[in-house]
Coordinates of N, CA, C and O in Angstrom, one line a residue:
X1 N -4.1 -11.1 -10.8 CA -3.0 -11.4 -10.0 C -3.4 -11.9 -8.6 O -2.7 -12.6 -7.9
X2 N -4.7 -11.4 -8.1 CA -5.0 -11.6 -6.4 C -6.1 -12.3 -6.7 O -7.0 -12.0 -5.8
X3 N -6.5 -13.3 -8.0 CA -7.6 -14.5 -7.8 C -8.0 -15.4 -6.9 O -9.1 -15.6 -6.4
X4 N -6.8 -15.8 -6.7 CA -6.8 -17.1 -5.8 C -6.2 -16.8 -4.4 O -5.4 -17.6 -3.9
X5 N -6.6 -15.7 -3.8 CA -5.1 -15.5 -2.7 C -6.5 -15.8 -1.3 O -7.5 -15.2 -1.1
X6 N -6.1 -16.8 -0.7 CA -6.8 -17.1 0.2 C -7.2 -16.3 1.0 O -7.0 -15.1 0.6
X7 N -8.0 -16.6 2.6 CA -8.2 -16.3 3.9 C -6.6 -16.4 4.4 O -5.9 -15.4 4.8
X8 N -6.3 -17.3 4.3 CA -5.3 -17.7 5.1 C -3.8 -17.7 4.3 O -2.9 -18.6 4.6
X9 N -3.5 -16.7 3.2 CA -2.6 -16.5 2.7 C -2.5 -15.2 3.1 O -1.4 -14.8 3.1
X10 N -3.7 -14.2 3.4 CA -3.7 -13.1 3.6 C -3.5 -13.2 5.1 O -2.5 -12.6 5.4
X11 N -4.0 -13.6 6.0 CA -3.5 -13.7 7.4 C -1.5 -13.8 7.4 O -0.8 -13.0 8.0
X12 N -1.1 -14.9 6.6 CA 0.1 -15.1 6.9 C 0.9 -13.6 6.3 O 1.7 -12.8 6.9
X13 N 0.3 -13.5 5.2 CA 1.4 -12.1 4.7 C 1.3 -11.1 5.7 O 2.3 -10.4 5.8
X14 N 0.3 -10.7 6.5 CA 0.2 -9.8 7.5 C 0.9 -10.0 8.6 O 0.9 -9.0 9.3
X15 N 1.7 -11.3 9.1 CA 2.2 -12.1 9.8 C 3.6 -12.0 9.7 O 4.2 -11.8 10.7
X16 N 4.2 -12.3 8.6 CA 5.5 -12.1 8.0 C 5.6 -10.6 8.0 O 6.7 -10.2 8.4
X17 N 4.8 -9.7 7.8 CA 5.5 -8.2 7.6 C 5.8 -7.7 9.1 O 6.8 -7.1 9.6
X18 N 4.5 -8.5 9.8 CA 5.2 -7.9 11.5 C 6.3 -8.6 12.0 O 7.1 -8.0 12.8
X19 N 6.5 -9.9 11.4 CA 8.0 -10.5 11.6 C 9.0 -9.7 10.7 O 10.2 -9.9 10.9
X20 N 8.6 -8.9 10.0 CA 10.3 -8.4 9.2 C 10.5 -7.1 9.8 O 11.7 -6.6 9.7
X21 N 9.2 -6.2 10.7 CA 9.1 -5.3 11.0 C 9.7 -5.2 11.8 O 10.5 -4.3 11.9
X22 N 9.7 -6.3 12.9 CA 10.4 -6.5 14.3 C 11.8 -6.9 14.1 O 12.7 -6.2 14.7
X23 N 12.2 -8.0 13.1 CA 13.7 -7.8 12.3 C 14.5 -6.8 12.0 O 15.7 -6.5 12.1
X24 N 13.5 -6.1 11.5 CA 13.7 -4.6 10.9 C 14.8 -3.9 12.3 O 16.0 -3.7 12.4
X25 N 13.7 -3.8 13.1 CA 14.0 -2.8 14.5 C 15.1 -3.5 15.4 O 16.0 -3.0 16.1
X26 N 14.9 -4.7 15.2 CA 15.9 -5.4 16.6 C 16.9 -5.2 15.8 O 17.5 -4.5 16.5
X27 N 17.6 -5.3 14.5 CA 18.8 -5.4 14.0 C 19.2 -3.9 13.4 O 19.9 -3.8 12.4
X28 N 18.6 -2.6 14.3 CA 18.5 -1.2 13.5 C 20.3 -0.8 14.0 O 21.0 -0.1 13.3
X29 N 20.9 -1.4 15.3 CA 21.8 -0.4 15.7 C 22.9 -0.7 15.1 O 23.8 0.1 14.8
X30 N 22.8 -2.9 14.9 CA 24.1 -3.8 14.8 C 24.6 -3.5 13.1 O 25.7 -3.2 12.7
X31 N 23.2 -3.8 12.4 CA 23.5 -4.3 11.1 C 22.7 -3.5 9.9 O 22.4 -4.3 9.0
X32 N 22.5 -2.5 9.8 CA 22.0 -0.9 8.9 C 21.5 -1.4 7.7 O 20.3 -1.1 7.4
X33 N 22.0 -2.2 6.9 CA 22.0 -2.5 5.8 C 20.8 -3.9 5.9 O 19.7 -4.0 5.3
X34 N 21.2 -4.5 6.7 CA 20.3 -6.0 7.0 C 18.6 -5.1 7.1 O 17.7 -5.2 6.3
X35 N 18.7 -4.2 8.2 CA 17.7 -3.6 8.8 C 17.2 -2.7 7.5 O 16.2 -3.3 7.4
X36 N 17.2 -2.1 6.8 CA 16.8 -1.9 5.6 C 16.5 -2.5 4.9 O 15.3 -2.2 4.5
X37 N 16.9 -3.4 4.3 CA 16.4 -4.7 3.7 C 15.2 -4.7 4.5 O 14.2 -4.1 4.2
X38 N 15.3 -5.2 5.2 CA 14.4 -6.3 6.0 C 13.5 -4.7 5.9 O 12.4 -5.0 5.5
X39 N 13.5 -3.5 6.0 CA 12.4 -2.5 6.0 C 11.4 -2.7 5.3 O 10.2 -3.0 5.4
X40 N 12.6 -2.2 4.0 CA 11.7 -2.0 2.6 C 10.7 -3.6 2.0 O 9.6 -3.6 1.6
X41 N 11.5 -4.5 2.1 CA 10.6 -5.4 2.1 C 9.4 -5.7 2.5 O 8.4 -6.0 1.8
X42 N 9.4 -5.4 4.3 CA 8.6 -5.4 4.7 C 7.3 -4.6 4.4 O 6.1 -4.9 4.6
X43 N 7.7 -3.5 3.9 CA 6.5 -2.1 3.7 C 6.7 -2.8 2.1 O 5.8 -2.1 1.4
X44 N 7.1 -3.5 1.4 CA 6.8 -3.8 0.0 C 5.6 -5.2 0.4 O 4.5 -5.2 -0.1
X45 N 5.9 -5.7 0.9 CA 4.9 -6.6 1.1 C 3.6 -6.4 2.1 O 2.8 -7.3 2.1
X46 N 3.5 -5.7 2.6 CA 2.2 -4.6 3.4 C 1.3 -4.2 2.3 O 0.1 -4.4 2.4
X47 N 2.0 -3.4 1.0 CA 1.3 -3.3 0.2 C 0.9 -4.1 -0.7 O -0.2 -3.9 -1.3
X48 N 1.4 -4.7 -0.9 CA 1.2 -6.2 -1.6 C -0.4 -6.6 -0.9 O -1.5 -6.5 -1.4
X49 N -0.2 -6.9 -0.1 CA -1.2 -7.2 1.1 C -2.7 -6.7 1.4 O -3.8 -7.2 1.7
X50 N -2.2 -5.6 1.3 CA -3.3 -4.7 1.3 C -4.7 -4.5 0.1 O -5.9 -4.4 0.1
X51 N -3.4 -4.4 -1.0 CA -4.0 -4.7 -2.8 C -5.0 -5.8 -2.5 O -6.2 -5.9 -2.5
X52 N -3.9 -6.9 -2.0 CA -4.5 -8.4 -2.1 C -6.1 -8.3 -0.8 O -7.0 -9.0 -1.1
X53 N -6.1 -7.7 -0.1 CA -6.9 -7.7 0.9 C -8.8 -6.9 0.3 O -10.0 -7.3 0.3
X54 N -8.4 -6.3 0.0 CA -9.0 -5.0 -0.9 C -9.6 -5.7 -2.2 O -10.8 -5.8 -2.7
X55 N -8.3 -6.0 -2.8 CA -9.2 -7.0 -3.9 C -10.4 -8.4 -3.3 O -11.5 -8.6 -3.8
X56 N -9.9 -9.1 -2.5 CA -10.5 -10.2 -1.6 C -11.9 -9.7 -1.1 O -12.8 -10.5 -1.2
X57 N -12.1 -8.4 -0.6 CA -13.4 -8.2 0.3 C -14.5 -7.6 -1.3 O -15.7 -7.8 -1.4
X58 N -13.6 -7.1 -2.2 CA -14.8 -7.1 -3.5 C -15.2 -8.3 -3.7 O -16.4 -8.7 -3.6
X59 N -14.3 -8.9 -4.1 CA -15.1 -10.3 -4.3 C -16.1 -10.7 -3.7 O -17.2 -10.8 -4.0
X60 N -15.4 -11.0 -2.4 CA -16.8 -11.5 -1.3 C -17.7 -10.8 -1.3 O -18.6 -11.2 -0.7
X61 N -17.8 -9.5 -2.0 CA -19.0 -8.5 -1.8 C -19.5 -8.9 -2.8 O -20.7 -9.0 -2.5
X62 N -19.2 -9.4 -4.3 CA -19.5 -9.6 -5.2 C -20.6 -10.9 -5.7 O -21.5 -11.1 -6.5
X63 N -19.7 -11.7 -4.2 CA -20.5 -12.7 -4.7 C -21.8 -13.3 -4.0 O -22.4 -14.3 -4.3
X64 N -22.4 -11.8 -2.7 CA -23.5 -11.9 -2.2 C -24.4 -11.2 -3.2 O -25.6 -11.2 -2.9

């Protein structure tokens, strides 16, 4: 699943979670529902991320 997942696909997913994190919080008082969304996604895609990150540094370890 995390073959092909770049340098720079792993930079952005870390990028987007702090953008949904900050979504998350600016919209916590107005819109509850929005702001959950926007949570759980966010912490779904962190770990996403992390998998993908983790799998990424074996490889490169792999392939010294």
């Amino acid at each position: 699943m995390f073959e092909n997942v770049s340098k720079l696909q792993l930079t952005l997913s870390f990028v987007m979670v702090f953008i949904g994190f900050s979504q998350a919080f600016s919209n916590w008082g107005e819109k509850r529902s929005l702001s959950l969304f926007f949570l759980t996604s966010s912490i779904l895609v962190l770990i996403l991320a992390i998998i993908a990150l983790i799998d990424y540094r074996k490889r490169q370890i792999s392939k010294d």
